[in-house]
């Protein structure tokens, strides 16, 4: 690992340091960082897919039933609700798509840390490949507490050697 790549920030809500801290999400009650950013991004994507499916199903059902059984206001309400979710979560998804493309975090973007250009931006394809590779990377030893490390070191197992 390159030293410049270790971008950590202290999260006051969780009282710990998060590697490549993006933001604290009050909806999930968790900090989004290097270990769960891909899951957060997938959550946004699949929320949009789900809301689109529900809205289109409500629309199709509303159009089908309108001629036969009359107007169903609850289907219209579901459709409007899902369109709102698509717009709000879709804008959040688009924002994160852009910052992944720039290899920058929300915390860095909001505080305008890189005024003279982002030193982590390696181009669109390399930024996305590094984002996708986060899913397969093993956590750094800094994720383990001192007690866990000392227990693992004293254990003498082969897994300990992998950590060191």
JSON list of C-alpha atoms in Angstrom, two decimals:
[
{"chain": "A", "resi": 1, "resn": "UNK", "atom": "CA", "xyz": [0.00, 0.00, 0.00]},
{"chain": "A", "resi": 2, "resn": "UNK", "atom": "CA", "xyz": [1.14, 3.47, -0.80]},
{"chain": "A", "resi": 3, "resn": "UNK", "atom": "CA", "xyz": [1.19, 5.78, 2.21]},
{"chain": "A", "resi": 4, "resn": "UNK", "atom": "CA", "xyz": [-0.77, 8.43, 0.35]},
{"chain": "A", "resi": 5, "resn": "UNK", "atom": "CA", "xyz": [-3.62, 5.91, -0.12]},
{"chain": "A", "resi": 6, "resn": "UNK", "atom": "CA", "xyz": [-4.23, 5.55, 3.62]},
{"chain": "A", "resi": 7, "resn": "UNK", "atom": "CA", "xyz": [-6.92, 8.22, 3.89]},
{"chain": "A", "resi": 8, "resn": "UNK", "atom": "CA", "xyz": [-8.53, 7.86, 7.29]},
{"chain": "A", "resi": 9, "resn": "UNK", "atom": "CA", "xyz": [-10.74, 10.19, 9.30]},
{"chain": "A", "resi": 10, "resn": "UNK", "atom": "CA", "xyz": [-12.03, 10.17, 12.83]},
{"chain": "A", "resi": 11, "resn": "UNK", "atom": "CA", "xyz": [-15.79, 9.59, 13.04]},
{"chain": "A", "resi": 12, "resn": "UNK", "atom": "CA", "xyz": [-17.15, 11.41, 16.07]},
{"chain": "A", "resi": 13, "resn": "UNK", "atom": "CA", "xyz": [-20.49, 9.58, 15.91]},
{"chain": "A", "resi": 14, "resn": "UNK", "atom": "CA", "xyz": [-18.85, 6.16, 16.27]},
{"chain": "A", "resi": 15, "resn": "UNK", "atom": "CA", "xyz": [-15.80, 7.35, 18.23]},
{"chain": "A", "resi": 16, "resn": "UNK", "atom": "CA", "xyz": [-13.30, 5.57, 15.97]},
{"chain": "A", "resi": 17, "resn": "UNK", "atom": "CA", "xyz": [-11.13, 6.11, 12.93]},
{"chain": "A", "resi": 18, "resn": "UNK", "atom": "CA", "xyz": [-12.50, 4.92, 9.60]},
{"chain": "A", "resi": 19, "resn": "UNK", "atom": "CA", "xyz": [-10.19, 4.23, 6.69]},
{"chain": "A", "resi": 20, "resn": "UNK", "atom": "CA", "xyz": [-11.18, 6.21, 3.60]},
{"chain": "A", "resi": 21, "resn": "UNK", "atom": "CA", "xyz": [-14.11, 7.70, 5.52]},
{"chain": "A", "resi": 22, "resn": "UNK", "atom": "CA", "xyz": [-16.85, 8.86, 3.16]},
{"chain": "A", "resi": 23, "resn": "UNK", "atom": "CA", "xyz": [-19.68, 9.91, 5.48]},
{"chain": "A", "resi": 24, "resn": "UNK", "atom": "CA", "xyz": [-21.75, 8.89, 8.46]},
{"chain": "A", "resi": 25, "resn": "UNK", "atom": "CA", "xyz": [-25.14, 7.69, 7.30]},
{"chain": "A", "resi": 26, "resn": "UNK", "atom": "CA", "xyz": [-27.87, 8.46, 9.84]},
{"chain": "A", "resi": 27, "resn": "UNK", "atom": "CA", "xyz": [-30.34, 6.21, 7.97]},
{"chain": "A", "resi": 28, "resn": "UNK", "atom": "CA", "xyz": [-28.22, 3.11, 8.51]},
{"chain": "A", "resi": 29, "resn": "UNK", "atom": "CA", "xyz": [-26.54, 4.36, 11.71]},
{"chain": "A", "resi": 30, "resn": "UNK", "atom": "CA", "xyz": [-23.12, 3.49, 10.35]},
{"chain": "A", "resi": 31, "resn": "UNK", "atom": "CA", "xyz": [-20.05, 5.14, 8.89]},
{"chain": "A", "resi": 32, "resn": "UNK", "atom": "CA", "xyz": [-19.40, 4.49, 5.22]},
{"chain": "A", "resi": 33, "resn": "UNK", "atom": "CA", "xyz": [-15.76, 3.79, 4.48]},
{"chain": "A", "resi": 34, "resn": "UNK", "atom": "CA", "xyz": [-13.43, 1.43, 2.68]},
{"chain": "A", "resi": 35, "resn": "UNK", "atom": "CA", "xyz": [-14.93, -1.71, 4.21]},
{"chain": "A", "resi": 36, "resn": "UNK", "atom": "CA", "xyz": [-18.58, -1.08, 3.33]},
{"chain": "A", "resi": 37, "resn": "UNK", "atom": "CA", "xyz": [-18.64, 1.56, 0.58]},
{"chain": "A", "resi": 38, "resn": "UNK", "atom": "CA", "xyz": [-19.32, -1.03, -2.12]},
{"chain": "A", "resi": 39, "resn": "UNK", "atom": "CA", "xyz": [-22.28, -2.34, -0.08]},
{"chain": "A", "resi": 40, "resn": "UNK", "atom": "CA", "xyz": [-23.63, 1.20, 0.35]},
{"chain": "A", "resi": 41, "resn": "UNK", "atom": "CA", "xyz": [-23.33, 1.83, -3.39]},
{"chain": "A", "resi": 42, "resn": "UNK", "atom": "CA", "xyz": [-25.08, -1.48, -4.17]},
{"chain": "A", "resi": 43, "resn": "UNK", "atom": "CA", "xyz": [-27.80, -0.56, -1.66]},
{"chain": "A", "resi": 44, "resn": "UNK", "atom": "CA", "xyz": [-28.47, 2.68, -3.57]},
{"chain": "A", "resi": 45, "resn": "UNK", "atom": "CA", "xyz": [-28.49, 0.87, -6.91]},
{"chain": "A", "resi": 46, "resn": "UNK", "atom": "CA", "xyz": [-30.89, -1.88, -5.84]},
{"chain": "A", "resi": 47, "resn": "UNK", "atom": "CA", "xyz": [-33.17, 0.59, -4.06]},
{"chain": "A", "resi": 48, "resn": "UNK", "atom": "CA", "xyz": [-33.61, 2.40, -7.37]},
{"chain": "A", "resi": 49, "resn": "UNK", "atom": "CA", "xyz": [-34.22, -0.88, -9.21]},
{"chain": "A", "resi": 50, "resn": "UNK", "atom": "CA", "xyz": [-36.80, -1.96, -6.62]},
{"chain": "A", "resi": 51, "resn": "UNK", "atom": "CA", "xyz": [-38.62, 1.38, -6.62]},
{"chain": "A", "resi": 52, "resn": "UNK", "atom": "CA", "xyz": [-38.68, 1.36, -10.43]},
{"chain": "A", "resi": 53, "resn": "UNK", "atom": "CA", "xyz": [-40.17, -2.13, -10.46]},
{"chain": "A", "resi": 54, "resn": "UNK", "atom": "CA", "xyz": [-42.86, -1.24, -7.90]},
{"chain": "A", "resi": 55, "resn": "UNK", "atom": "CA", "xyz": [-43.72, 2.02, -9.69]},
{"chain": "A", "resi": 56, "resn": "UNK", "atom": "CA", "xyz": [-43.99, 0.34, -13.09]},
{"chain": "A", "resi": 57, "resn": "UNK", "atom": "CA", "xyz": [-46.10, -2.50, -11.64]},
{"chain": "A", "resi": 58, "resn": "UNK", "atom": "CA", "xyz": [-48.42, 0.00, -9.94]},
{"chain": "A", "resi": 59, "resn": "UNK", "atom": "CA", "xyz": [-48.70, 1.96, -13.19]},
{"chain": "A", "resi": 60, "resn": "UNK", "atom": "CA", "xyz": [-49.46, -1.16, -15.22]},
{"chain": "A", "resi": 61, "resn": "UNK", "atom": "CA", "xyz": [-52.03, -2.35, -12.67]},
{"chain": "A", "resi": 62, "resn": "UNK", "atom": "CA", "xyz": [-53.59, 1.12, -12.49]},
{"chain": "A", "resi": 63, "resn": "UNK", "atom": "CA", "xyz": [-53.86, 1.29, -16.28]},
{"chain": "A", "resi": 64, "resn": "UNK", "atom": "CA", "xyz": [-55.33, -2.22, -16.48]},
{"chain": "A", "resi": 65, "resn": "UNK", "atom": "CA", "xyz": [-57.83, -1.78, -13.65]},
{"chain": "A", "resi": 66, "resn": "UNK", "atom": "CA", "xyz": [-58.86, 1.75, -14.60]},
{"chain": "A", "resi": 67, "resn": "UNK", "atom": "CA", "xyz": [-61.05, 0.51, -17.44]},
{"chain": "A", "resi": 68, "resn": "UNK", "atom": "CA", "xyz": [-62.52, -2.46, -15.56]},
{"chain": "A", "resi": 69, "resn": "UNK", "atom": "CA", "xyz": [-62.83, -1.68, -11.86]},
{"chain": "A", "resi": 70, "resn": "UNK", "atom": "CA", "xyz": [-62.47, 2.06, -11.67]},
{"chain": "A", "resi": 71, "resn": "UNK", "atom": "CA", "xyz": [-59.87, 4.35, -10.19]},
{"chain": "A", "resi": 72, "resn": "UNK", "atom": "CA", "xyz": [-57.62, 3.04, -7.40]},
{"chain": "A", "resi": 73, "resn": "UNK", "atom": "CA", "xyz": [-56.06, 5.98, -5.49]},
{"chain": "A", "resi": 74, "resn": "UNK", "atom": "CA", "xyz": [-53.74, 3.78, -3.41]},
{"chain": "A", "resi": 75, "resn": "UNK", "atom": "CA", "xyz": [-51.99, 2.62, -6.58]},
{"chain": "A", "resi": 76, "resn": "UNK", "atom": "CA", "xyz": [-51.47, 6.22, -7.61]},
{"chain": "A", "resi": 77, "resn": "UNK", "atom": "CA", "xyz": [-50.06, 6.96, -4.14]},
{"chain": "A", "resi": 78, "resn": "UNK", "atom": "CA", "xyz": [-47.64, 4.03, -4.40]},
{"chain": "A", "resi": 79, "resn": "UNK", "atom": "CA", "xyz": [-46.55, 5.20, -7.82]},
{"chain": "A", "resi": 80, "resn": "UNK", "atom": "CA", "xyz": [-45.93, 8.78, -6.66]},
{"chain": "A", "resi": 81, "resn": "UNK", "atom": "CA", "xyz": [-44.06, 7.52, -3.58]},
{"chain": "A", "resi": 82, "resn": "UNK", "atom": "CA", "xyz": [-41.80, 5.30, -5.69]},
{"chain": "A", "resi": 83, "resn": "UNK", "atom": "CA", "xyz": [-41.10, 8.10, -8.16]},
{"chain": "A", "resi": 84, "resn": "UNK", "atom": "CA", "xyz": [-40.04, 10.26, -5.21]},
{"chain": "A", "resi": 85, "resn": "UNK", "atom": "CA", "xyz": [-37.69, 7.49, -4.02]},
{"chain": "A", "resi": 86, "resn": "UNK", "atom": "CA", "xyz": [-36.27, 7.12, -7.53]},
{"chain": "A", "resi": 87, "resn": "UNK", "atom": "CA", "xyz": [-35.59, 10.87, -7.74]},
{"chain": "A", "resi": 88, "resn": "UNK", "atom": "CA", "xyz": [-34.06, 11.26, -4.27]},
{"chain": "A", "resi": 89, "resn": "UNK", "atom": "CA", "xyz": [-32.05, 8.03, -4.11]},
{"chain": "A", "resi": 90, "resn": "UNK", "atom": "CA", "xyz": [-31.22, 8.40, -7.80]},
{"chain": "A", "resi": 91, "resn": "UNK", "atom": "CA", "xyz": [-29.61, 11.78, -7.20]},
{"chain": "A", "resi": 92, "resn": "UNK", "atom": "CA", "xyz": [-27.61, 10.30, -4.31]},
{"chain": "A", "resi": 93, "resn": "UNK", "atom": "CA", "xyz": [-26.58, 7.38, -6.53]},
{"chain": "A", "resi": 94, "resn": "UNK", "atom": "CA", "xyz": [-25.51, 9.79, -9.30]},
{"chain": "A", "resi": 95, "resn": "UNK", "atom": "CA", "xyz": [-23.49, 11.84, -6.80]},
{"chain": "A", "resi": 96, "resn": "UNK", "atom": "CA", "xyz": [-21.64, 8.74, -5.57]},
{"chain": "A", "resi": 97, "resn": "UNK", "atom": "CA", "xyz": [-21.15, 7.56, -9.15]},
{"chain": "A", "resi": 98, "resn": "UNK", "atom": "CA", "xyz": [-19.40, 10.88, -9.87]},
{"chain": "A", "resi": 99, "resn": "UNK", "atom": "CA", "xyz": [-17.19, 10.85, -6.78]},
{"chain": "A", "resi": 100, "resn": "UNK", "atom": "CA", "xyz": [-16.17, 7.23, -7.43]},
{"chain": "A", "resi": 101, "resn": "UNK", "atom": "CA", "xyz": [-15.25, 8.30, -10.96]},
{"chain": "A", "resi": 102, "resn": "UNK", "atom": "CA", "xyz": [-13.06, 11.04, -9.44]},
{"chain": "A", "resi": 103, "resn": "UNK", "atom": "CA", "xyz": [-11.65, 8.77, -6.67]},
{"chain": "A", "resi": 104, "resn": "UNK", "atom": "CA", "xyz": [-12.62, 11.20, -3.93]},
{"chain": "A", "resi": 105, "resn": "UNK", "atom": "CA", "xyz": [-14.72, 10.80, -0.79]},
{"chain": "A", "resi": 106, "resn": "UNK", "atom": "CA", "xyz": [-17.72, 12.84, 0.28]},
{"chain": "A", "resi": 107, "resn": "UNK", "atom": "CA", "xyz": [-15.77, 14.18, 3.27]},
{"chain": "A", "resi": 108, "resn": "UNK", "atom": "CA", "xyz": [-12.92, 15.34, 0.98]},
{"chain": "A", "resi": 109, "resn": "UNK", "atom": "CA", "xyz": [-15.35, 16.86, -1.53]},
{"chain": "A", "resi": 110, "resn": "UNK", "atom": "CA", "xyz": [-17.39, 18.75, 1.08]},
{"chain": "A", "resi": 111, "resn": "UNK", "atom": "CA", "xyz": [-14.31, 20.19, 2.76]},
{"chain": "A", "resi": 112, "resn": "UNK", "atom": "CA", "xyz": [-12.65, 20.93, -0.59]},
{"chain": "A", "resi": 113, "resn": "UNK", "atom": "CA", "xyz": [-9.46, 19.19, 0.57]},
{"chain": "A", "resi": 114, "resn": "UNK", "atom": "CA", "xyz": [-7.87, 18.97, -2.87]},
{"chain": "A", "resi": 115, "resn": "UNK", "atom": "CA", "xyz": [-7.98, 22.58, -4.06]},
{"chain": "A", "resi": 116, "resn": "UNK", "atom": "CA", "xyz": [-5.10, 22.12, -6.51]},
{"chain": "A", "resi": 117, "resn": "UNK", "atom": "CA", "xyz": [-6.42, 18.89, -7.98]},
{"chain": "A", "resi": 118, "resn": "UNK", "atom": "CA", "xyz": [-7.07, 15.48, -6.55]},
{"chain": "A", "resi": 119, "resn": "UNK", "atom": "CA", "xyz": [-3.80, 13.49, -6.31]},
{"chain": "A", "resi": 120, "resn": "UNK", "atom": "CA", "xyz": [-5.77, 10.23, -6.10]},
{"chain": "A", "resi": 121, "resn": "UNK", "atom": "CA", "xyz": [-7.54, 10.64, -9.46]},
{"chain": "A", "resi": 122, "resn": "UNK", "atom": "CA", "xyz": [-6.01, 8.08, -11.84]},
{"chain": "A", "resi": 123, "resn": "UNK", "atom": "CA", "xyz": [-8.58, 8.33, -14.61]},
{"chain": "A", "resi": 124, "resn": "UNK", "atom": "CA", "xyz": [-12.07, 6.93, -14.96]},
{"chain": "A", "resi": 125, "resn": "UNK", "atom": "CA", "xyz": [-11.21, 3.27, -15.61]},
{"chain": "A", "resi": 126, "resn": "UNK", "atom": "CA", "xyz": [-8.52, 2.95, -12.92]},
{"chain": "A", "resi": 127, "resn": "UNK", "atom": "CA", "xyz": [-10.72, 4.75, -10.37]},
{"chain": "A", "resi": 128, "resn": "UNK", "atom": "CA", "xyz": [-13.57, 2.32, -10.99]},
{"chain": "A", "resi": 129, "resn": "UNK", "atom": "CA", "xyz": [-11.31, -0.73, -11.01]},
{"chain": "A", "resi": 130, "resn": "UNK", "atom": "CA", "xyz": [-9.79, 0.33, -7.68]},
{"chain": "A", "resi": 131, "resn": "UNK", "atom": "CA", "xyz": [-13.31, 0.85, -6.29]},
{"chain": "A", "resi": 132, "resn": "UNK", "atom": "CA", "xyz": [-14.41, -2.60, -7.44]},
{"chain": "A", "resi": 133, "resn": "UNK", "atom": "CA", "xyz": [-11.24, -4.19, -6.04]},
{"chain": "A", "resi": 134, "resn": "UNK", "atom": "CA", "xyz": [-12.05, -2.84, -2.56]},
{"chain": "A", "resi": 135, "resn": "UNK", "atom": "CA", "xyz": [-14.55, -5.67, -2.27]},
{"chain": "A", "resi": 136, "resn": "UNK", "atom": "CA", "xyz": [-11.83, -8.31, -2.61]},
{"chain": "A", "resi": 137, "resn": "UNK", "atom": "CA", "xyz": [-9.07, -6.69, -0.55]},
{"chain": "A", "resi": 138, "resn": "UNK", "atom": "CA", "xyz": [-8.26, -8.08, 2.87]},
{"chain": "A", "resi": 139, "resn": "UNK", "atom": "CA", "xyz": [-8.58, -5.61, 5.73]},
{"chain": "A", "resi": 140, "resn": "UNK", "atom": "CA", "xyz": [-5.42, -4.01, 6.99]},
{"chain": "A", "resi": 141, "resn": "UNK", "atom": "CA", "xyz": [-4.07, -5.00, 10.37]},
{"chain": "A", "resi": 142, "resn": "UNK", "atom": "CA", "xyz": [-5.19, -1.58, 11.64]},
{"chain": "A", "resi": 143, "resn": "UNK", "atom": "CA", "xyz": [-8.75, -2.95, 11.70]},
{"chain": "A", "resi": 144, "resn": "UNK", "atom": "CA", "xyz": [-7.89, -5.32, 14.52]},
{"chain": "A", "resi": 145, "resn": "UNK", "atom": "CA", "xyz": [-7.80, -4.20, 18.12]},
{"chain": "A", "resi": 146, "resn": "UNK", "atom": "CA", "xyz": [-4.64, -4.58, 20.17]},
{"chain": "A", "resi": 147, "resn": "UNK", "atom": "CA", "xyz": [-6.21, -7.44, 22.12]},
{"chain": "A", "resi": 148, "resn": "UNK", "atom": "CA", "xyz": [-7.12, -9.30, 18.94]},
{"chain": "A", "resi": 149, "resn": "UNK", "atom": "CA", "xyz": [-3.64, -8.76, 17.49]},
{"chain": "A", "resi": 150, "resn": "UNK", "atom": "CA", "xyz": [-1.84, -9.88, 20.61]},
{"chain": "A", "resi": 151, "resn": "UNK", "atom": "CA", "xyz": [-4.12, -12.90, 20.91]},
{"chain": "A", "resi": 152, "resn": "UNK", "atom": "CA", "xyz": [-3.49, -13.79, 17.28]},
{"chain": "A", "resi": 153, "resn": "UNK", "atom": "CA", "xyz": [0.26, -13.30, 17.63]},
{"chain": "A", "resi": 154, "resn": "UNK", "atom": "CA", "xyz": [0.41, -15.46, 20.75]},
{"chain": "A", "resi": 155, "resn": "UNK", "atom": "CA", "xyz": [-1.77, -18.06, 19.07]},
{"chain": "A", "resi": 156, "resn": "UNK", "atom": "CA", "xyz": [0.99, -18.86, 16.54]},
{"chain": "A", "resi": 157, "resn": "UNK", "atom": "CA", "xyz": [-1.43, -20.11, 13.91]},
{"chain": "A", "resi": 158, "resn": "UNK", "atom": "CA", "xyz": [-0.86, -19.89, 10.16]},
{"chain": "A", "resi": 159, "resn": "UNK", "atom": "CA", "xyz": [-3.53, -17.22, 9.96]},
{"chain": "A", "resi": 160, "resn": "UNK", "atom": "CA", "xyz": [-1.37, -15.06, 12.26]},
{"chain": "A", "resi": 161, "resn": "UNK", "atom": "CA", "xyz": [1.44, -15.22, 9.76]},
{"chain": "A", "resi": 162, "resn": "UNK", "atom": "CA", "xyz": [-0.96, -13.98, 7.05]},
{"chain": "A", "resi": 163, "resn": "UNK", "atom": "CA", "xyz": [-1.82, -10.97, 9.20]},
{"chain": "A", "resi": 164, "resn": "UNK", "atom": "CA", "xyz": [1.81, -10.09, 9.79]}
]
